Structure formats: C-alpha cells, structure tokens
Short mmCIF file of C-alpha atoms in Angstrom, two decimals:
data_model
loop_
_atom_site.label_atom_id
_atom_site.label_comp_id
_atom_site.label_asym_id
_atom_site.label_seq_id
_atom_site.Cartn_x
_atom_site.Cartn_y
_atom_site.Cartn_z
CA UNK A 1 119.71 98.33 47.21
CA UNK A 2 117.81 100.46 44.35
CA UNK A 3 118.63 97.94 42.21
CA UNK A 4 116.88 95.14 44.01
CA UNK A 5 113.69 97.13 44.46
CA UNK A 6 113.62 98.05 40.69
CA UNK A 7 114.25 94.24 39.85
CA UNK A 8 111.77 93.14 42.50
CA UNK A 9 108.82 95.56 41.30
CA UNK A 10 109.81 94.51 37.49
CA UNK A 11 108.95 90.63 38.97
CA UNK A 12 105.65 91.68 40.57
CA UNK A 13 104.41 93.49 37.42
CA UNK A 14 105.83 90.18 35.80
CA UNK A 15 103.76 88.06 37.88
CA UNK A 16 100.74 90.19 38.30
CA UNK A 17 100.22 90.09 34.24
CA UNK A 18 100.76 86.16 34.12
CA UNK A 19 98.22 85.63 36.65
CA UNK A 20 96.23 88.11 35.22
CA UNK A 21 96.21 86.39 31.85
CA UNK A 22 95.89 82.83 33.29
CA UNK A 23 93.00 83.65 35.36
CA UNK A 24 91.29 85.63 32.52
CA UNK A 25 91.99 82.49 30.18
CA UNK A 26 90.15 79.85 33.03
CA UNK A 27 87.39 82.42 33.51
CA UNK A 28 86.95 82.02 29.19
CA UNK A 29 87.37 78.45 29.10
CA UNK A 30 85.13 77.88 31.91
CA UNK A 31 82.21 80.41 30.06
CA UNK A 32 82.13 78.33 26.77
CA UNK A 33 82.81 74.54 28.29
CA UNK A 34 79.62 75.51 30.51
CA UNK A 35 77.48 77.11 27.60
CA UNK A 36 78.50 74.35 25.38
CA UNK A 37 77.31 71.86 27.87
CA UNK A 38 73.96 73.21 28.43
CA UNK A 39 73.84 74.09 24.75
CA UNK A 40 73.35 70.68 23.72
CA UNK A 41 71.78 69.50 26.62
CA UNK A 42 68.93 71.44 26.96
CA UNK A 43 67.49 72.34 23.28
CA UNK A 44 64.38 74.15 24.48
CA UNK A 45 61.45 75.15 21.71
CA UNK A 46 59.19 78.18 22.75
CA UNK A 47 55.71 79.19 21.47
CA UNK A 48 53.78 82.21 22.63
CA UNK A 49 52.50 80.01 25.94
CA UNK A 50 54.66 76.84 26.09
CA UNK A 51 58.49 76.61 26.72
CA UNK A 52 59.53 73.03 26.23
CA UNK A 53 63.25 71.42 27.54
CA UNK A 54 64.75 68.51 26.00
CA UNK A 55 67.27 67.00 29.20
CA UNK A 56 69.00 64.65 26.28
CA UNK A 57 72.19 65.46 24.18
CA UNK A 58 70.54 64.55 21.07
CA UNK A 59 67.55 66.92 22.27
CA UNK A 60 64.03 65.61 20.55
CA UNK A 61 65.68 63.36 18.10
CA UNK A 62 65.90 59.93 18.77
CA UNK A 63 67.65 56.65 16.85
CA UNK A 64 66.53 53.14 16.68
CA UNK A 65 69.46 51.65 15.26
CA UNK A 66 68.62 47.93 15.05
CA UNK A 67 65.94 45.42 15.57
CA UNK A 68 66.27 44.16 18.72
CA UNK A 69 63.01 42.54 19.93
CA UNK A 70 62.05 42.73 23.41
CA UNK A 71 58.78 42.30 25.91
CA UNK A 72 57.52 45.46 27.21
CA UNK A 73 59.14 45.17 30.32
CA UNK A 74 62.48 45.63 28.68
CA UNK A 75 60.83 48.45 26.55
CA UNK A 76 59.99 50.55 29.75
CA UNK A 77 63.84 50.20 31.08
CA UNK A 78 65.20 51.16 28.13
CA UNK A 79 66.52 54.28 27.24
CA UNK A 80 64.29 56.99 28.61
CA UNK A 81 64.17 60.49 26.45
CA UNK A 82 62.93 63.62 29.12
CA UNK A 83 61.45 66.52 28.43
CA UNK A 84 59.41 69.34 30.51
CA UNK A 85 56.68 71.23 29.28
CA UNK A 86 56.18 74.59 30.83
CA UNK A 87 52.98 76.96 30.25
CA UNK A 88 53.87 80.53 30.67
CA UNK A 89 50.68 81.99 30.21
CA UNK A 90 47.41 82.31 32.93
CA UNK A 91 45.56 80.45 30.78
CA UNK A 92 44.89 76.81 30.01
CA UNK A 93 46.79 75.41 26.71
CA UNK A 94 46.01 72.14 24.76
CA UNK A 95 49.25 71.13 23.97
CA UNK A 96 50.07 67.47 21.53
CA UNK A 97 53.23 65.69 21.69
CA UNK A 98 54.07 63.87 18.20
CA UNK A 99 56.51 60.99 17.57
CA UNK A 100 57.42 61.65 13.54
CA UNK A 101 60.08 60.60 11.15
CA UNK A 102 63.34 62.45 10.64
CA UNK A 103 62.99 63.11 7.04
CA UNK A 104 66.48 65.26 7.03
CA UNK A 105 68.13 62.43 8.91
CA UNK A 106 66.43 59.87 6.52
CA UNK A 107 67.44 61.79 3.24
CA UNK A 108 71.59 62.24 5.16
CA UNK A 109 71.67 58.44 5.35
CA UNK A 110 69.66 57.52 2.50
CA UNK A 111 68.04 54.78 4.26
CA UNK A 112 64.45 55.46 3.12
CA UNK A 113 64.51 51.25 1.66
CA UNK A 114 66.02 50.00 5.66
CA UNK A 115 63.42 51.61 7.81
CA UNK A 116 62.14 49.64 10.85
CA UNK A 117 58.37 49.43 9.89
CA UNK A 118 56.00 51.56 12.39
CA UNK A 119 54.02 48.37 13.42
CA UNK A 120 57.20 46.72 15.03
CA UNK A 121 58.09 49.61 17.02
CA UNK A 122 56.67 50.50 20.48
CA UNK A 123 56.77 53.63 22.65
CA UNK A 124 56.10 54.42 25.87
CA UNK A 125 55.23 57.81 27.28
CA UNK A 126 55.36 58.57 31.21
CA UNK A 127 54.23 60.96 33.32
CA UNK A 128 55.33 62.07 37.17
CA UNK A 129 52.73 60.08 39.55
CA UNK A 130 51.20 58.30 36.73
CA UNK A 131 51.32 54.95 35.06
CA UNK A 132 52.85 54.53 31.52
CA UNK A 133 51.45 54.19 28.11
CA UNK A 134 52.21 51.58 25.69
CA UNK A 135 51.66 52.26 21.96
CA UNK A 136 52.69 50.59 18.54
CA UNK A 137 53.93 53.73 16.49
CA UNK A 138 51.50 52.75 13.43
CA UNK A 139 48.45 53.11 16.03
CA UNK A 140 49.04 56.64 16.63
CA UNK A 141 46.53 59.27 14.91
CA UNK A 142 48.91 61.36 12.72
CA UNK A 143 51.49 60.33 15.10
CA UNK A 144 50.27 61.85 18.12
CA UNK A 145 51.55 59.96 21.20
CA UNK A 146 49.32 62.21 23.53
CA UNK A 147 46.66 65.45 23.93
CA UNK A 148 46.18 67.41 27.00
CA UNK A 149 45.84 70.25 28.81
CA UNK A 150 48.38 72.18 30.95
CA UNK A 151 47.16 74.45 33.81
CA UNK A 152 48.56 78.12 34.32
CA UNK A 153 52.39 78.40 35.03
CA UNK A 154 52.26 74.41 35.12
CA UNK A 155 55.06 72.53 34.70
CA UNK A 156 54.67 68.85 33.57
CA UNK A 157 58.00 66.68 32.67
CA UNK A 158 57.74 63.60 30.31
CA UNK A 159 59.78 60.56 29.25
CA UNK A 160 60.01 58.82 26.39
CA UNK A 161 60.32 55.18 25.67
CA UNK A 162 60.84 52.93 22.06
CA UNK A 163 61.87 49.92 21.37
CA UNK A 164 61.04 46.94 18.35
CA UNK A 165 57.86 44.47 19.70
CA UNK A 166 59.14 41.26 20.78
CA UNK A 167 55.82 40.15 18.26
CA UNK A 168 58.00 41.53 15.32
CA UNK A 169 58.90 39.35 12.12
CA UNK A 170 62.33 38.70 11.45
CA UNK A 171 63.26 41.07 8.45
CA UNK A 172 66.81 39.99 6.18
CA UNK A 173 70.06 41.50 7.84
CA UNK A 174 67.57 42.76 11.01
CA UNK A 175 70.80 44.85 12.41
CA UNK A 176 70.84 47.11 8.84
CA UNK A 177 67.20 48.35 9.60
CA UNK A 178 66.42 51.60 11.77
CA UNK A 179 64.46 54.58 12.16
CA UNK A 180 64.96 58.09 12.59
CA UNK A 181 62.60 59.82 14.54
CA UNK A 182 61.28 63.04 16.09
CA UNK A 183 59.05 63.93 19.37
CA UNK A 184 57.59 67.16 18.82
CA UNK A 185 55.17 69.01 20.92
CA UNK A 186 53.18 72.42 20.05
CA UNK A 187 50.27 74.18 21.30
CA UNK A 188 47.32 71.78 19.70
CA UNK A 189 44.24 73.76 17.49
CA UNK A 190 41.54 71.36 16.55
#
C-alpha cells in the first residue's frame, strides 16, 4: 500500500511540472504572437502634443506597384491606408500630413529610372463625416496632402487613397513602373 502512495505522489509531481511547463510555454507564446501582432500593426509616431496610429501592416509606407489606370471612382474603393491622429495636449495644434517618396525603399530597389511620374498618380484623403479629397500627387505644395487644426484631447482618424489617373499616358513595359511612398504627419510651424 506504501508503495502505491509513493508511486502515486511521484505521478502528481510528474504531472503537476508538465502542466506547469505547458501552461507557462502557452502563456509565452501567447505574449509575443500578441505583441508581434500589434507591433506591426499599429506603428504609432509621437511628438510632444500629437500621437499618431498607423492601423496598416506596412504602417505609413505605401507601394504602387504598377500602372493600372482607373476613374476616380475606382480610386476611392481602392485600398484605403488609416491612420488616427490624437492631440494630447489642452491646446490647439496645426498639424500637416505629407505624401513623400521612400528614398530608402527607392535606393533598396534601385528603381530611381521606373518611377510612376507624380502627375499620373492620384490620392484621396478622407475624413469621418466628411467628403473626400481628390489630388494629383504633383499638385501638392511640398507634398502636403492637408493642414489643420486639432482641438484639445481630439481624436481625428484618416484614410488614405492612390491610385494611377485613368488620363495617364501609356509608358513602355507600364507593369515595371512604381512608386514608393511615405504619409507623414508632424506638428506644422509656418
């Protein structure tokens, strides 16, 4: 009878430090799949007053791969690229949002020659409640694709549209050209 009870509590100890082990291993697992996740879904940029969230896996960068021209109806149900721009502060901020070229991304690929050219490309930028803008990327002052204001502890999300002008000339090989781009936004000083 000793016997069983010594073999029985060497099984529970057994079992107790597999499940102990197992369940410390899921808890682990579980930590960096979820941090990894979030990690590259939401790249967020602070400044002293504005937190901004990119909701896309490829954060604020952005790929136009080919030339595909379409009517701006098509544009606007395209691929949408969200972002939310929070103000921390009590104050009003003057914040820009800026569509620019990848340079890093550019120089990786070395496809400075096979760039889409800025005139056949189109954006659209959208606000909650409001209707969207259209823009060709070469019209934009020094890129910028918009200039406001956000109130105190306001929180304002944003997508972001492109696509090649169905107005565009055909280029040779059309499906070698693209462009590399990036939407930044900072607190905006005169």
């Amino acid at each position: 009878m000793a016997y069983y009870k010594e073999l029985r509590k060497k099984e529970i100890i057994k079992n107790t430090i597999f499940i102990t082990f197992i369940l410390i291993f899921a808890f682990f697992s579980t930590y960096y799949i979820y941090n990894k996740s979030v990690d590259t879904r939401d790249k967020i940029l602070k400044s002293d007053s504005l937190e901004v969230s990119f909701h896309e896996k490829t954060a604020n960068k952005f790929d136009l791969n080919k030339i595909i021209p379409v009517s701006d109806n098509v544009g606007l149900s395209s691929k949408a690229h969200r972002f939310t721009i929070k103000n921390n502060t009590n104050t009003k901020v003057k914040y820009a949002i800026k569509i620019s070229e990848d340079k890093e991304k550019v120089k990786e690929d070395k496809c400075q020659e096979r760039k889409i050219p800025l005139n056949l490309i189109k954006t659209a930028i959208h606000k909650r409640n409001e209707v969207s803008t259209i823009y060709n990327l070469d019209d934009l002052e020094n890129g910028h694709i918009e200039i406001k204001t956000i109130e105190p502890k306001e929180e304002i999300e944003y997508t972001i549209r492109l696509w090649t002008s169905k107005n565009s000339l055909a280029l040779d090989d059309d499906l070698n050209y693209h462009y590399h781009g990036i939407i930044e936004v900072y607190e905006y000083d005169n």
